Each structure stands twice: as C-alpha cells, then as structure tokens.
XYZ file of C-alpha atoms in Angstrom:
183
model
C 8.776 163.599 52.646
C 11.289 165.448 50.201
C 14.065 164.052 47.983
C 17.269 166.440 48.044
C 19.468 164.255 46.065
C 20.092 160.871 43.711
C 23.603 158.905 44.375
C 24.878 156.865 41.585
C 25.953 153.717 43.469
C 26.583 152.327 40.058
C 26.822 154.711 37.350
C 24.269 154.304 34.387
C 22.531 151.239 36.434
C 21.777 151.445 40.398
C 20.928 154.679 41.671
C 19.997 155.939 45.598
C 17.737 158.631 46.837
C 18.292 160.643 49.711
C 15.154 161.960 51.808
C 15.844 165.727 53.463
C 15.600 163.843 56.942
C 17.964 161.532 56.317
C 22.377 162.131 56.742
C 22.925 159.588 53.937
C 21.165 157.882 50.525
C 18.956 155.031 51.460
C 21.539 152.065 50.037
C 24.211 153.516 52.340
C 21.711 153.582 54.914
C 20.700 150.153 54.909
C 23.918 148.594 54.832
C 25.018 150.919 57.342
C 22.438 149.807 59.675
C 22.354 146.232 58.351
C 26.150 146.121 59.855
C 25.523 148.064 62.916
C 25.346 145.374 65.963
C 23.419 148.161 67.996
C 21.187 148.772 65.745
C 20.592 145.366 65.002
C 20.124 144.534 69.084
C 17.728 147.138 69.371
C 15.771 146.198 66.459
C 15.531 142.266 66.839
C 14.785 143.145 70.870
C 11.964 145.056 69.658
C 10.756 142.679 67.262
C 11.417 139.455 69.086
C 7.947 138.308 68.913
C 8.335 138.123 65.256
C 11.661 137.014 65.560
C 10.335 134.125 67.467
C 7.537 132.991 64.809
C 8.966 129.350 63.770
C 9.771 130.160 60.481
C 12.814 131.528 61.843
C 13.723 128.396 63.251
C 14.493 129.608 66.604
C 17.144 131.921 66.203
C 18.675 134.105 69.066
C 18.945 137.486 68.838
C 22.726 137.089 68.709
C 22.394 134.586 65.525
C 20.212 137.193 64.055
C 22.763 139.804 64.436
C 25.383 137.769 62.786
C 23.501 136.393 60.004
C 22.154 139.899 59.001
C 25.766 141.266 59.191
C 26.784 138.236 56.564
C 23.820 138.410 54.689
C 24.127 142.082 53.948
C 27.657 141.772 53.197
C 26.736 139.256 50.377
C 23.749 140.895 49.695
C 25.884 144.485 48.669
C 28.609 142.757 46.964
C 26.017 141.140 44.699
C 23.745 144.185 43.846
C 26.816 146.079 43.092
C 28.404 143.336 40.668
C 25.367 142.266 38.701
C 24.413 146.265 38.500
C 27.969 146.552 36.675
C 27.878 143.363 34.956
C 24.109 144.649 33.566
C 25.652 146.752 31.682
C 27.377 144.704 29.041
C 25.633 141.303 29.944
C 21.679 141.032 28.623
C 21.172 137.809 30.636
C 22.097 139.091 34.373
C 20.938 142.709 34.800
C 19.281 144.153 37.807
C 16.387 142.792 36.861
C 17.141 139.041 37.451
C 17.688 140.342 41.297
C 14.690 142.304 41.372
C 10.870 141.638 41.650
C 7.616 143.516 41.431
C 6.812 144.336 44.983
C 3.347 142.294 44.509
C 3.046 139.174 42.726
C 0.501 139.901 39.482
C 1.180 143.897 40.003
C 3.088 144.988 37.460
C 3.499 147.784 36.359
C 3.987 149.527 32.669
C 6.108 152.634 34.042
C 8.374 153.095 37.436
C 7.352 149.738 38.799
C 7.523 149.144 42.345
C 9.941 146.397 42.900
C 11.824 144.411 46.270
C 15.296 142.598 46.296
C 15.652 140.107 48.674
C 19.116 139.199 50.588
C 21.563 136.477 49.564
C 20.979 133.772 52.197
C 17.847 132.216 51.987
C 15.266 132.364 53.874
C 16.360 136.427 53.869
C 14.606 139.147 55.890
C 16.345 142.172 54.281
C 14.964 143.685 51.360
C 16.242 146.268 49.155
C 13.014 148.367 47.635
C 13.457 150.202 44.310
C 11.965 151.877 41.417
C 12.636 150.187 38.158
C 13.357 152.189 35.305
C 14.617 150.103 32.918
C 16.168 145.926 33.017
C 19.259 147.733 34.424
C 18.410 150.566 35.574
C 17.097 151.047 39.214
C 16.494 153.684 42.020
C 16.609 152.761 44.960
C 14.082 154.409 47.295
C 14.449 152.556 50.708
C 14.854 148.760 52.793
C 14.366 147.323 55.913
C 14.169 143.826 57.675
C 11.063 141.971 56.781
C 10.275 139.098 59.404
C 6.690 139.234 58.956
C 4.809 137.783 56.181
C 3.296 141.123 54.627
C 4.664 144.574 54.943
C 1.111 145.553 56.123
C 2.585 144.131 60.133
C 4.917 146.782 61.112
C 5.720 150.481 60.823
C 8.877 150.440 59.859
C 8.238 148.502 56.677
C 4.579 150.348 55.913
C 7.103 153.771 55.981
C 9.178 151.645 53.063
C 5.760 151.390 51.551
C 5.242 155.057 51.314
C 8.757 155.688 50.417
C 8.368 153.750 46.885
C 4.747 155.696 46.108
C 6.447 158.736 47.221
C 9.609 158.008 45.123
C 7.195 156.353 42.101
C 4.857 159.486 42.167
C 8.006 162.221 42.126
C 9.184 159.948 38.831
C 5.678 160.070 37.158
C 4.973 163.911 38.058
C 8.105 164.496 35.649
C 10.182 165.727 38.622
C 12.945 163.527 37.084
C 14.552 165.872 35.056
C 16.516 166.905 38.278
C 17.877 163.533 38.833
C 21.544 163.087 37.655
C 20.436 159.116 36.283
C 18.426 160.651 33.772
C 20.851 162.966 32.331
C 23.008 160.283 31.443
C 20.650 158.524 28.832
C-alpha cells in the first residue's frame, strides 16, 4: 500500500488520501460507491446474511440500496458543512462527528477515528486520522453490517488503511502532505 497524494476536501479542515491502487481519493471513492446502485446490489447480495440480521429489521436489498444512497447524500452534506463550520465555530467541529475507533482507546497523536452516517441506525462509516479538532485525514470507509470490523475482509482492509496512514504520519512522512503546509 502506498499513499500517492492527498486532496483537500475542505481546505484547512478535511483531507483525503489516495492510494496508488485507486483512481480516486478515499472520500470521493466512498461516496461514489455508496451512490452506485450496481455496486450496492452486488454488495448487499454478497452480504445478504448480514443484512438479514434482525438488527436491520428485515430490509430487502432494494430497501438497503435506497437507504444507503439517501444516507450517503446526507452524510456527505453533513461532513462538508461541519468541516467548513468548524473553521470558525468551536462548538461544531469535525470532532463532533468523529469518535475514536475503539471505545476507551484514545491516542494522543494521530488518533484513529470513525464517523457514522446520518440515518440511524447507519451502516455507513468513514475512517480518518485526527490531526486536530477540525483537521482530519480520511483514509477509507465502508458499509458495516456486523457488530465488529474483525468479521469481514472489506472492513479488515479499512483497519489496515487506518494503521498504514497513521504510521505514515507518525514516521514523519507528512511533510509531503499538503495539509501540513497550510499550518
């Protein structure tokens, strides 16, 4: 895995990495996939057993596609709004949307965080590294239908991307990343 670029989603606030194996940065990739009915149909057919869990109240694949697309639209709007608002408002920053990835596991530097979609309960997740209260670097995202990330390979990949990006930042390679030049 190699980070080839970072993109300012909201300058001075929300950034996203792009890995060399991808055509899009992770922010754009997530929202493109979550709005693609063909991708979503394939995903929910592949994970039908998880979708059939009583927690999701018997949603059909068609209902899951509609729910995902609506939640993605609202989630993207909220992330962009709060990222912009957080530049001037202390009470509404990206830290109000993101929370530590694991309960009770708060890191002092480059904390691994997650944000959940808007429509509760939501299976949409954006994964990011927290630099400051309103400065986050998105390194992935996914649809989480299971209680933990450790149960599905697509979510284990997101854990790997979080760890890789955090290590990248901790090892001082951030000088190459655009957002550090803005401070």
